[in-house]
mmCIF file of C-alpha atoms and ligand atoms in Angstrom:
data_model
loop_
_atom_site.group_PDB
_atom_site.id
_atom_site.type_symbol
_atom_site.label_atom_id
_atom_site.label_comp_id
_atom_site.label_asym_id
_atom_site.label_seq_id
_atom_site.Cartn_x
_atom_site.Cartn_y
_atom_site.Cartn_z
ATOM 1 C CA UNK S 28 41.295 121.635 32.615
ATOM 2 C CA UNK S 29 43.184 118.816 34.537
ATOM 3 C CA UNK S 30 42.685 116.463 37.364
ATOM 4 C CA UNK S 31 43.561 118.129 40.167
ATOM 5 C CA UNK S 32 40.051 120.531 39.010
ATOM 6 C CA UNK S 33 38.264 117.653 38.395
ATOM 7 C CA UNK S 34 37.971 117.279 42.406
ATOM 8 C CA UNK S 35 35.126 117.723 44.138
ATOM 9 C CA UNK S 36 35.534 121.222 45.818
ATOM 10 C CA UNK S 37 36.584 121.739 49.150
ATOM 11 C CA UNK S 38 32.817 120.790 51.875
ATOM 12 C CA UNK S 39 31.553 124.582 52.067
ATOM 13 C CA UNK S 40 33.328 126.572 55.446
ATOM 14 C CA UNK S 41 36.695 124.716 54.517
ATOM 15 C CA UNK S 42 38.329 127.175 56.692
ATOM 16 C CA UNK S 43 41.843 127.712 57.942
ATOM 17 C CA UNK S 44 42.959 126.928 62.052
ATOM 18 C CA UNK S 45 42.603 128.859 64.670
ATOM 19 C CA UNK S 46 45.697 130.872 65.444
ATOM 20 C CA UNK S 47 45.950 128.826 69.218
ATOM 21 C CA UNK S 48 47.405 125.647 66.693
ATOM 22 C CA UNK S 49 50.039 128.153 66.174
ATOM 23 C CA UNK S 50 50.857 130.722 69.504
ATOM 24 C CA UNK S 51 49.829 128.119 72.082
ATOM 25 C CA UNK S 52 53.006 126.042 73.819
ATOM 26 C CA UNK S 53 50.568 124.011 74.722
ATOM 27 C CA UNK S 54 49.123 122.858 72.079
ATOM 28 C CA UNK S 55 52.933 122.605 69.960
ATOM 29 C CA UNK S 56 53.190 120.146 73.510
ATOM 30 C CA UNK S 57 49.767 118.399 72.781
ATOM 31 C CA UNK S 58 50.828 117.937 68.777
ATOM 32 C CA UNK S 59 54.601 116.616 70.016
ATOM 33 C CA UNK S 60 53.754 114.218 72.220
ATOM 34 C CA UNK S 61 51.065 112.769 69.222
ATOM 35 C CA UNK S 62 52.910 113.306 66.188
ATOM 36 C CA UNK S 63 57.236 113.007 67.663
ATOM 37 C CA UNK S 64 56.341 111.236 70.327
ATOM 38 C CA UNK S 65 53.744 108.307 69.231
ATOM 39 C CA UNK S 66 54.158 107.963 65.281
ATOM 40 C CA UNK S 67 57.748 107.927 63.678
ATOM 41 C CA UNK S 68 59.884 110.577 63.303
ATOM 42 C CA UNK S 69 62.341 110.759 60.374
ATOM 43 C CA UNK S 70 65.950 112.182 61.793
ATOM 44 C CA UNK S 71 68.404 111.638 58.638
ATOM 45 C CA UNK S 72 69.819 109.055 56.271
ATOM 46 C CA UNK S 73 70.831 105.806 57.123
ATOM 47 C CA UNK S 74 74.110 106.055 55.318
ATOM 48 C CA UNK S 75 75.254 108.614 58.521
ATOM 49 C CA UNK S 76 74.977 104.082 60.047
ATOM 50 C CA UNK S 77 76.948 102.454 58.178
ATOM 51 C CA UNK S 78 79.951 100.962 60.299
ATOM 52 C CA UNK S 79 79.327 99.660 63.401
ATOM 53 C CA UNK S 80 79.790 101.449 66.263
ATOM 54 C CA UNK S 81 78.027 104.856 63.727
ATOM 55 C CA UNK S 82 75.830 106.874 66.040
ATOM 56 C CA UNK S 83 73.425 109.590 65.863
ATOM 57 C CA UNK S 84 71.829 111.229 68.755
ATOM 58 C CA UNK S 85 69.575 113.664 66.882
ATOM 59 C CA UNK S 86 67.694 116.436 68.632
ATOM 60 C CA UNK S 87 63.802 115.729 68.407
ATOM 61 C CA UNK S 88 62.587 118.424 71.177
ATOM 62 C CA UNK S 89 63.765 117.550 74.506
ATOM 63 C CA UNK S 90 64.526 114.275 73.569
ATOM 64 C CA UNK S 91 68.059 113.302 72.173
ATOM 65 C CA UNK S 92 68.173 109.088 71.051
ATOM 66 C CA UNK S 93 71.034 107.570 70.512
ATOM 67 C CA UNK S 94 70.427 105.799 66.857
ATOM 68 C CA UNK S 95 73.658 103.134 66.113
ATOM 69 C CA UNK S 96 74.987 99.999 64.639
ATOM 70 C CA UNK S 97 75.692 97.643 66.895
ATOM 71 C CA UNK S 98 78.580 95.488 66.564
ATOM 72 C CA UNK S 99 76.470 93.423 64.902
ATOM 73 C CA UNK S 100 75.738 95.154 62.259
ATOM 74 C CA UNK S 101 71.976 95.974 64.097
ATOM 75 C CA UNK S 102 70.454 99.501 63.654
ATOM 76 C CA UNK S 103 69.132 100.545 67.257
ATOM 77 C CA UNK S 104 68.265 103.119 69.314
ATOM 78 C CA UNK S 105 68.246 103.461 72.824
ATOM 79 C CA UNK S 106 66.659 106.957 74.879
ATOM 80 C CA UNK S 107 69.739 108.224 76.057
ATOM 81 C CA UNK S 108 69.718 107.886 80.059
ATOM 82 C CA UNK S 109 72.169 105.870 82.242
ATOM 83 C CA UNK S 110 69.941 102.810 84.186
ATOM 84 C CA UNK S 111 71.773 104.335 86.995
ATOM 85 C CA UNK S 112 70.807 108.309 87.767
ATOM 86 C CA UNK S 113 69.115 108.568 84.182
ATOM 87 C CA UNK S 114 71.896 111.626 82.814
ATOM 88 C CA UNK S 115 73.163 111.322 79.297
ATOM 89 C CA UNK S 116 74.857 109.227 77.989
ATOM 90 C CA UNK S 117 75.643 110.431 74.510
ATOM 91 C CA UNK S 118 75.779 115.207 74.645
ATOM 92 C CA UNK S 119 77.332 114.602 70.682
ATOM 93 C CA UNK S 120 75.229 114.495 68.127
ATOM 94 C CA UNK S 121 77.679 112.715 66.001
ATOM 95 C CA UNK S 122 80.313 110.114 66.364
ATOM 96 C CA UNK S 123 81.972 106.386 66.045
ATOM 97 C CA UNK S 124 82.013 104.983 69.768
ATOM 98 C CA UNK S 125 84.958 101.962 69.982
ATOM 99 C CA UNK S 126 82.147 98.466 70.781
ATOM 100 C CA UNK S 127 80.848 100.174 74.496
ATOM 101 C CA UNK S 128 79.136 103.388 75.827
ATOM 102 C CA UNK S 129 79.569 104.771 78.766
ATOM 103 C CA UNK S 130 78.329 106.537 81.766
ATOM 104 C CA UNK S 131 80.849 110.034 82.232
ATOM 105 C CA UNK S 132 78.604 109.897 85.576
ATOM 106 C CA UNK S 133 80.419 106.544 87.649
ATOM 107 C CA UNK S 134 81.472 105.022 84.364
ATOM 108 C CA UNK S 135 78.180 102.106 84.182
ATOM 109 C CA UNK S 136 79.005 100.853 80.475
ATOM 110 C CA UNK S 137 76.869 99.103 78.323
ATOM 111 C CA UNK S 138 77.216 97.043 74.712
ATOM 112 C CA UNK S 139 76.127 98.730 71.598
ATOM 113 C CA UNK S 140 73.535 95.776 71.281
ATOM 114 C CA UNK S 141 72.121 97.846 75.373
ATOM 115 C CA UNK S 142 73.183 94.886 77.397
ATOM 116 C CA UNK S 143 75.291 96.989 80.960
ATOM 117 C CA UNK S 144 78.611 95.207 80.924
ATOM 118 C CA UNK S 145 79.706 96.526 84.030
ATOM 119 C CA UNK S 146 78.406 98.804 87.250
ATOM 120 C CA UNK S 147 81.490 99.582 89.129
ATOM 121 C CA UNK S 148 80.685 99.882 92.971
ATOM 122 C CA UNK S 149 77.881 97.727 92.545
ATOM 123 C CA UNK S 150 79.432 94.603 93.389
ATOM 124 C CA UNK S 151 77.625 94.854 96.340
ATOM 125 C CA UNK S 152 73.842 96.436 96.660
ATOM 126 C CA UNK S 153 71.815 93.581 97.090
ATOM 127 C CA UNK S 154 70.182 91.902 94.494
ATOM 128 C CA UNK S 155 71.621 93.691 91.561
ATOM 129 C CA UNK S 156 72.076 91.875 88.817
ATOM 130 C CA UNK S 157 73.697 94.113 85.776
ATOM 131 C CA UNK S 158 70.820 91.957 83.517
ATOM 132 C CA UNK S 159 68.216 93.829 84.934
ATOM 133 C CA UNK S 160 69.811 97.816 83.916
ATOM 134 C CA UNK S 161 69.574 97.090 79.717
ATOM 135 C CA UNK S 162 69.466 100.550 78.401
ATOM 136 C CA UNK S 163 65.941 101.305 77.475
ATOM 137 C CA UNK S 164 64.758 100.417 74.134
ATOM 138 C CA UNK S 165 63.894 102.876 71.017
ATOM 139 C CA UNK S 166 62.188 101.366 67.526
ATOM 140 C CA UNK S 167 64.739 102.143 64.630
ATOM 141 C CA UNK S 168 63.694 102.057 61.276
ATOM 142 C CA UNK S 169 65.162 101.899 58.071
ATOM 143 C CA UNK S 170 62.851 102.650 54.752
ATOM 144 C CA UNK S 171 63.760 102.914 50.920
ATOM 145 C CA UNK S 172 67.973 104.200 52.943
ATOM 146 C CA UNK S 173 65.517 107.403 55.608
ATOM 147 C CA UNK S 174 66.156 106.936 59.082
ATOM 148 C CA UNK S 175 63.346 106.534 61.597
ATOM 149 C CA UNK S 176 63.026 106.531 65.190
ATOM 150 C CA UNK S 177 60.074 106.077 67.576
ATOM 151 C CA UNK S 178 59.972 107.373 71.489
ATOM 152 C CA UNK S 179 57.145 105.704 72.170
ATOM 153 C CA UNK S 180 56.247 101.882 73.960
ATOM 154 C CA UNK S 181 55.283 99.320 70.580
ATOM 155 C CA UNK S 182 55.915 101.136 67.649
ATOM 156 C CA UNK S 183 53.051 100.899 64.761
ATOM 157 C CA UNK S 184 55.011 98.640 61.715
ATOM 158 C CA UNK S 185 56.899 101.637 59.294
ATOM 159 C CA UNK S 186 57.154 98.972 56.444
ATOM 160 C CA UNK S 187 53.695 98.233 56.429
ATOM 161 C CA UNK S 188 51.790 101.783 57.143
ATOM 162 C CA UNK S 189 54.896 103.787 53.820
ATOM 163 C CA UNK S 190 54.176 100.000 51.005
ATOM 164 C CA UNK S 191 52.403 102.926 49.150
ATOM 165 C CA UNK S 192 54.502 105.208 49.020
ATOM 166 C CA UNK S 193 57.535 103.183 48.658
ATOM 167 C CA UNK S 194 55.864 101.209 45.808
ATOM 168 C CA UNK S 195 55.174 104.109 44.139
ATOM 169 C CA UNK S 196 58.699 105.507 44.527
ATOM 170 C CA UNK S 197 60.444 102.617 43.802
ATOM 171 C CA UNK S 198 62.197 103.443 40.453
ATOM 172 C CA UNK S 199 63.803 106.171 41.979
ATOM 173 C CA UNK S 200 66.373 103.850 43.829
ATOM 174 C CA UNK S 201 66.044 106.167 47.261
ATOM 175 C CA UNK S 202 67.829 103.302 49.035
ATOM 176 C CA UNK S 203 71.067 104.075 46.583
ATOM 177 C CA UNK S 204 70.727 107.741 47.248
ATOM 178 C CA UNK S 205 74.290 109.014 49.061
ATOM 179 C CA UNK S 206 73.342 112.608 50.877
ATOM 180 C CA UNK S 207 76.109 114.355 48.678
ATOM 181 C CA UNK S 208 75.078 117.908 50.882
ATOM 182 C CA UNK S 209 73.208 119.004 52.847
ATOM 183 C CA UNK S 210 71.860 123.254 54.342
ATOM 184 C CA UNK S 211 70.607 123.796 58.562
ATOM 185 C CA UNK S 212 67.611 126.239 58.153
ATOM 186 C CA UNK S 213 66.355 128.109 61.429
ATOM 187 C CA UNK S 214 63.238 128.989 60.504
ATOM 188 C CA UNK S 215 60.355 131.035 62.737
ATOM 189 C CA UNK S 216 57.874 129.169 62.093
ATOM 190 C CA UNK S 217 55.271 126.870 63.956
ATOM 191 C CA UNK S 218 56.063 123.165 61.917
ATOM 192 C CA UNK S 219 53.120 123.393 60.506
ATOM 193 C CA UNK S 220 53.359 125.984 58.835
ATOM 194 C CA UNK S 221 56.529 124.678 56.308
ATOM 195 C CA UNK S 222 54.017 121.976 55.865
ATOM 196 C CA UNK S 223 51.110 124.536 54.290
ATOM 197 C CA UNK S 224 53.291 125.657 52.722
ATOM 198 C CA UNK S 225 55.552 122.461 50.664
ATOM 199 C CA UNK S 226 51.766 121.309 49.801
ATOM 200 C CA UNK S 227 50.669 123.650 46.890
ATOM 201 C CA UNK S 228 51.928 125.913 45.068
ATOM 202 C CA UNK S 229 49.544 129.299 44.399
ATOM 203 C CA UNK S 230 52.120 131.162 46.256
ATOM 204 C CA UNK S 231 54.763 130.045 43.436
ATOM 205 C CA UNK S 232 54.007 132.651 40.871
ATOM 206 C CA UNK S 233 54.574 135.455 43.623
ATOM 207 C CA UNK S 234 57.968 134.082 45.125
ATOM 208 C CA UNK S 235 58.793 131.012 43.058
ATOM 209 C CA UNK S 236 60.215 133.006 39.858
ATOM 210 C CA UNK S 237 62.272 130.792 39.158
ATOM 211 C CA UNK S 238 61.111 127.895 40.310
ATOM 212 C CA UNK S 239 57.243 128.927 38.283
ATOM 213 C CA UNK S 240 59.920 129.187 34.763
ATOM 214 C CA UNK S 241 61.075 125.793 34.875
ATOM 215 C CA UNK S 242 57.121 124.127 36.146
ATOM 216 C CA UNK S 243 54.040 125.915 35.554
ATOM 217 C CA UNK S 244 52.249 126.083 39.602
ATOM 218 C CA UNK S 245 48.949 124.807 37.951
ATOM 219 C CA UNK S 246 49.958 121.664 36.457
ATOM 220 C CA UNK S 247 49.924 120.228 39.887
ATOM 221 C CA UNK S 248 48.402 116.963 40.803
ATOM 222 C CA UNK S 249 47.247 115.973 44.091
ATOM 223 C CA UNK S 250 46.337 112.352 45.280
ATOM 224 C CA UNK S 251 43.860 111.306 47.017
ATOM 225 C CA UNK S 252 45.612 112.267 50.508
ATOM 226 C CA UNK S 253 46.106 109.737 53.327
ATOM 227 C CA UNK S 254 46.843 109.930 57.476
ATOM 228 C CA UNK S 255 50.170 109.057 56.746
ATOM 229 C CA UNK S 256 51.343 111.294 53.886
ATOM 230 C CA UNK S 257 50.074 114.003 51.332
ATOM 231 C CA UNK S 258 51.628 115.064 48.431
ATOM 232 C CA UNK S 259 51.595 115.431 44.291
ATOM 233 C CA UNK S 260 53.618 115.606 41.301
ATOM 234 C CA UNK S 261 53.949 118.740 38.928
ATOM 235 C CA UNK S 262 55.298 118.350 35.434
ATOM 236 C CA UNK S 263 58.383 120.457 34.797
ATOM 237 C CA UNK S 264 57.982 122.721 30.566
ATOM 238 C CA UNK S 265 58.736 121.650 28.278
ATOM 239 C CA UNK S 266 62.941 121.095 27.097
ATOM 240 C CA UNK S 267 63.935 121.383 31.206
ATOM 241 C CA UNK S 268 65.128 118.521 32.634
ATOM 242 C CA UNK S 269 64.978 119.444 35.814
ATOM 243 C CA UNK S 270 65.464 121.681 38.687
ATOM 244 C CA UNK S 271 68.572 123.769 38.415
ATOM 245 C CA UNK S 272 68.987 127.272 37.737
ATOM 246 C CA UNK S 273 68.619 126.327 33.881
ATOM 247 C CA UNK S 274 66.805 124.356 34.309
ATOM 248 C CA UNK S 275 69.571 121.397 32.432
ATOM 249 C CA UNK S 276 71.155 118.518 34.156
ATOM 250 C CA UNK S 277 75.003 118.096 34.239
ATOM 251 C CA UNK S 278 73.730 114.703 35.333
ATOM 252 C CA UNK S 279 72.441 111.018 33.353
ATOM 253 C CA UNK S 280 68.735 110.785 35.263
ATOM 254 C CA UNK S 281 68.273 108.731 38.044
ATOM 255 C CA UNK S 282 68.655 105.096 36.467
ATOM 256 C CA UNK S 283 64.909 103.702 36.777
ATOM 257 C CA UNK S 284 63.056 106.585 35.865
ATOM 258 C CA UNK S 285 60.929 105.446 32.138
ATOM 259 C CA UNK S 286 60.696 108.463 29.507
ATOM 260 C CA UNK S 287 57.085 109.953 32.226
ATOM 261 C CA UNK S 288 58.235 110.204 35.173
ATOM 262 C CA UNK S 289 61.455 112.247 34.322
ATOM 263 C CA UNK S 290 58.742 114.956 32.867
ATOM 264 C CA UNK S 291 57.537 115.214 37.133
ATOM 265 C CA UNK S 292 59.090 116.694 39.700
ATOM 266 C CA UNK S 293 56.648 114.827 42.852
ATOM 267 C CA UNK S 294 56.617 116.362 46.521
ATOM 268 C CA UNK S 295 55.032 114.192 49.498
ATOM 269 C CA UNK S 296 55.467 115.677 53.341
ATOM 270 C CA UNK S 297 55.251 111.855 54.904
ATOM 271 C CA UNK S 298 54.258 112.392 58.458
ATOM 272 C CA UNK S 299 55.094 114.230 60.497
ATOM 273 C CA UNK S 300 58.699 115.628 59.762
ATOM 274 C CA UNK S 301 59.316 114.651 56.586
ATOM 275 C CA UNK S 302 59.888 116.026 52.525
ATOM 276 C CA UNK S 303 60.641 114.128 50.340
ATOM 277 C CA UNK S 304 61.458 116.168 46.562
ATOM 278 C CA UNK S 305 61.793 113.461 43.718
ATOM 279 C CA UNK S 306 63.544 114.752 40.754
ATOM 280 C CA UNK S 307 64.691 113.000 37.509
ATOM 281 C CA UNK S 308 68.366 113.264 38.581
ATOM 282 C CA UNK S 309 68.380 113.896 42.292
ATOM 283 C CA UNK S 310 66.240 113.316 45.824
ATOM 284 C CA UNK S 311 65.913 116.384 47.550
ATOM 285 C CA UNK S 312 65.162 116.076 51.524
ATOM 286 C CA UNK S 313 63.937 118.542 54.720
ATOM 287 C CA UNK S 314 63.647 116.779 58.360
ATOM 288 C CA UNK S 315 61.758 118.755 60.411
ATOM 289 C CA UNK S 316 63.202 119.915 63.784
ATOM 290 C CA UNK S 317 60.464 121.399 65.808
ATOM 291 C CA UNK S 318 62.611 123.203 68.410
ATOM 292 C CA UNK S 319 59.807 126.026 69.676
ATOM 293 C CA UNK S 320 56.062 126.712 68.877
ATOM 294 C CA UNK S 321 57.426 128.796 66.265
ATOM 295 C CA UNK S 322 60.774 128.012 65.669
ATOM 296 C CA UNK S 323 61.306 124.696 63.231
ATOM 297 C CA UNK S 324 64.797 123.888 62.415
ATOM 298 C CA UNK S 325 64.831 122.199 59.250
ATOM 299 C CA UNK S 326 67.925 120.591 57.464
ATOM 300 C CA UNK S 327 67.592 120.355 53.811
ATOM 301 C CA UNK S 328 69.525 117.857 52.088
ATOM 302 C CA UNK S 329 70.414 116.626 47.908
ATOM 303 C CA UNK S 330 70.680 112.563 47.269
ATOM 304 C CA UNK S 331 72.218 111.885 43.942
ATOM 305 C CA UNK S 332 73.312 108.243 42.361
ATOM 306 C CA UNK S 333 76.299 107.155 43.427
ATOM 307 C CA UNK S 334 77.546 106.676 40.221
ATOM 308 C CA UNK S 335 76.710 110.462 39.474
ATOM 309 C CA UNK S 336 79.104 110.626 42.980
ATOM 310 C CA UNK S 337 81.349 109.408 41.561
ATOM 311 C CA UNK S 338 82.195 111.320 38.249
ATOM 312 C CA UNK S 339 85.002 113.422 38.513
ATOM 313 C CA UNK S 340 83.187 116.698 36.744
ATOM 314 C CA UNK S 341 79.965 115.676 39.643
ATOM 315 C CA UNK S 342 79.015 119.127 40.803
ATOM 316 C CA UNK S 343 75.488 119.213 43.378
ATOM 317 C CA UNK S 344 75.620 123.251 43.426
ATOM 318 C CA UNK S 345 72.769 123.928 40.730
ATOM 319 C CA UNK S 346 70.572 121.962 42.733
ATOM 320 C CA UNK S 347 71.621 122.897 45.673
ATOM 321 C CA UNK S 348 71.801 126.546 44.489
ATOM 322 C CA UNK S 349 68.667 126.166 43.061
ATOM 323 C CA UNK S 350 66.721 124.910 45.817
ATOM 324 C CA UNK S 351 68.689 127.465 48.485
ATOM 325 C CA UNK S 352 67.141 130.268 46.471
ATOM 326 C CA UNK S 353 63.827 128.769 47.275
ATOM 327 C CA UNK S 354 64.174 127.415 50.575
ATOM 328 C CA UNK S 355 64.209 131.182 51.619
ATOM 329 C CA UNK S 356 61.434 132.158 49.682
ATOM 330 C CA UNK S 357 59.529 130.137 50.937
ATOM 331 C CA UNK S 358 61.591 130.163 54.930
ATOM 332 C CA UNK S 359 59.700 134.305 54.216
ATOM 333 C CA UNK S 360 56.485 133.318 54.015
ATOM 334 C CA UNK S 361 56.406 130.410 57.046
ATOM 335 C CA UNK S 362 57.659 133.388 59.449
ATOM 336 C CA UNK S 363 55.777 136.189 58.010
ATOM 337 C CA UNK S 364 52.005 133.843 57.891
ATOM 338 C CA UNK S 365 53.991 133.279 62.049
ATOM 339 C CA UNK S 366 53.750 137.165 62.778
ATOM 340 C CA UNK S 367 50.276 137.593 60.361
ATOM 341 C CA UNK S 368 48.955 134.764 62.553
ATOM 342 C CA UNK S 369 49.521 137.126 66.159
ATOM 343 C CA UNK S 370 47.819 140.250 64.575
ATOM 344 C CA UNK S 371 45.116 140.956 67.226
ATOM 345 C CA UNK S 372 42.902 141.166 63.729
ATOM 346 C CA UNK S 373 43.606 137.460 62.337
ATOM 347 C CA UNK S 374 40.652 135.069 62.274
ATOM 348 C CA UNK S 375 41.174 132.489 60.219
ATOM 349 C CA UNK S 376 40.372 132.048 56.334
ATOM 350 C CA UNK S 377 38.961 130.333 53.772
ATOM 351 C CA UNK S 378 40.448 128.231 51.493
ATOM 352 C CA UNK S 379 40.917 127.883 48.520
ATOM 353 C CA UNK S 380 40.031 124.398 46.309
ATOM 354 C CA UNK S 381 44.042 124.222 45.270
ATOM 355 C CA UNK S 382 44.942 124.072 48.713
ATOM 356 C CA UNK S 383 43.187 120.433 50.103
ATOM 357 C CA UNK S 384 46.555 118.778 51.539
ATOM 358 C CA UNK S 385 46.034 121.836 53.821
ATOM 359 C CA UNK S 386 42.638 121.163 54.555
ATOM 360 C CA UNK S 387 43.641 117.550 54.858
ATOM 361 C CA UNK S 388 46.262 118.778 56.830
ATOM 362 C CA UNK S 389 43.976 120.031 59.086
ATOM 363 C CA UNK S 390 41.700 117.320 59.641
ATOM 364 C CA UNK S 391 44.583 115.191 60.502
ATOM 365 C CA UNK S 392 45.502 117.358 63.310
ATOM 366 C CA UNK S 393 42.817 118.210 64.601
ATOM 367 C CA UNK S 394 42.123 114.375 65.378
ATOM 368 C CA UNK S 395 39.664 113.935 62.447
ATOM 369 C CA UNK S 396 40.319 111.247 58.825
ATOM 370 C CA UNK S 397 41.323 113.179 56.302
ATOM 371 C CA UNK S 398 39.010 113.855 53.044
ATOM 372 C CA UNK S 399 39.435 111.742 50.183
HETATM 373 S S1 LIG U 409 74.716 107.527 86.573
HETATM 374 FE FE1 LIG U 409 75.754 106.959 84.699
HETATM 375 S S2 LIG U 409 76.708 105.941 86.326
HETATM 376 FE FE2 LIG U 409 75.898 106.733 87.528
HETATM 377 FE FE1 LIG U 410 57.335 127.781 47.741
#
């Protein structure tokens, strides 16, 4: 019996959420406000803001904050709206600014630290002072190389909140890893269904034959769920190095991992939108960007150790190919679930004891404390 089976059973009557949670645009708006405005949202990797002027304008619902590195090397985030008449300042997804940020409408010009430097034709406006109109700041944080933004007021301390995870994953050295590849998927499913799908492996033998060959679906051990993350680990079968089509790796293992850590893959959903999959030789991330109640853009990226990347024979295709297939298998299941939830015959169904993380997540969605 593995540890997971020893966990207490779920409370009787534990059932999935009503369909409105997946179909009602009003519910979607309310969740967006709670989880994507009033929580830290992961938008990528800090390495994409390597030098002064580098910027990123991720799409988070109808918001396009500007994240950038200023001339002093400081990471900053601003709401993407001019202090004159509100125009979106930056309409590019990413790029490099040269010293300033200028509004395309009437050329109000801002320094990269948000100060308003110049406002044409405002000299004779009564009482006008540039210093009263800096860009509106948003929260920005670099956690272990992952770039986060906070759109609401008064961002809580992300590092404090995720400290136990930073400690648990220190051996993987996530901050040092570098992205080698990304694939973007347009998934016709509610964002919560993707977190559900990620948080259990009961569907694996039927749907992920390649994964099942390398890692047994019942080898999973979940850690007690928290308000901020849900996760666990699954063992690699004997003789399997990592998750690639043949179970072998052509890369060195990540240097901080001991022999025991090399025998497992860890899967963590950092709420609301970062999925961390830590392998012995690479990190895979998914960033979820909800677009509508029934649609989510998913960006999947593969990250490797700089020394592996520097080798002449470096090739991430094996890791990418394995997960691209598995991802698509998962999106299909999530899309079928989205469709089935709209059926006139749908009623909430019972969870098994191995769907404990899903129940915990649903409780968070309902505003209850997850059951540890
Ligand atoms: S709206 Fe930006 S300068 Fe006028
Ligand atoms: Fe899956």
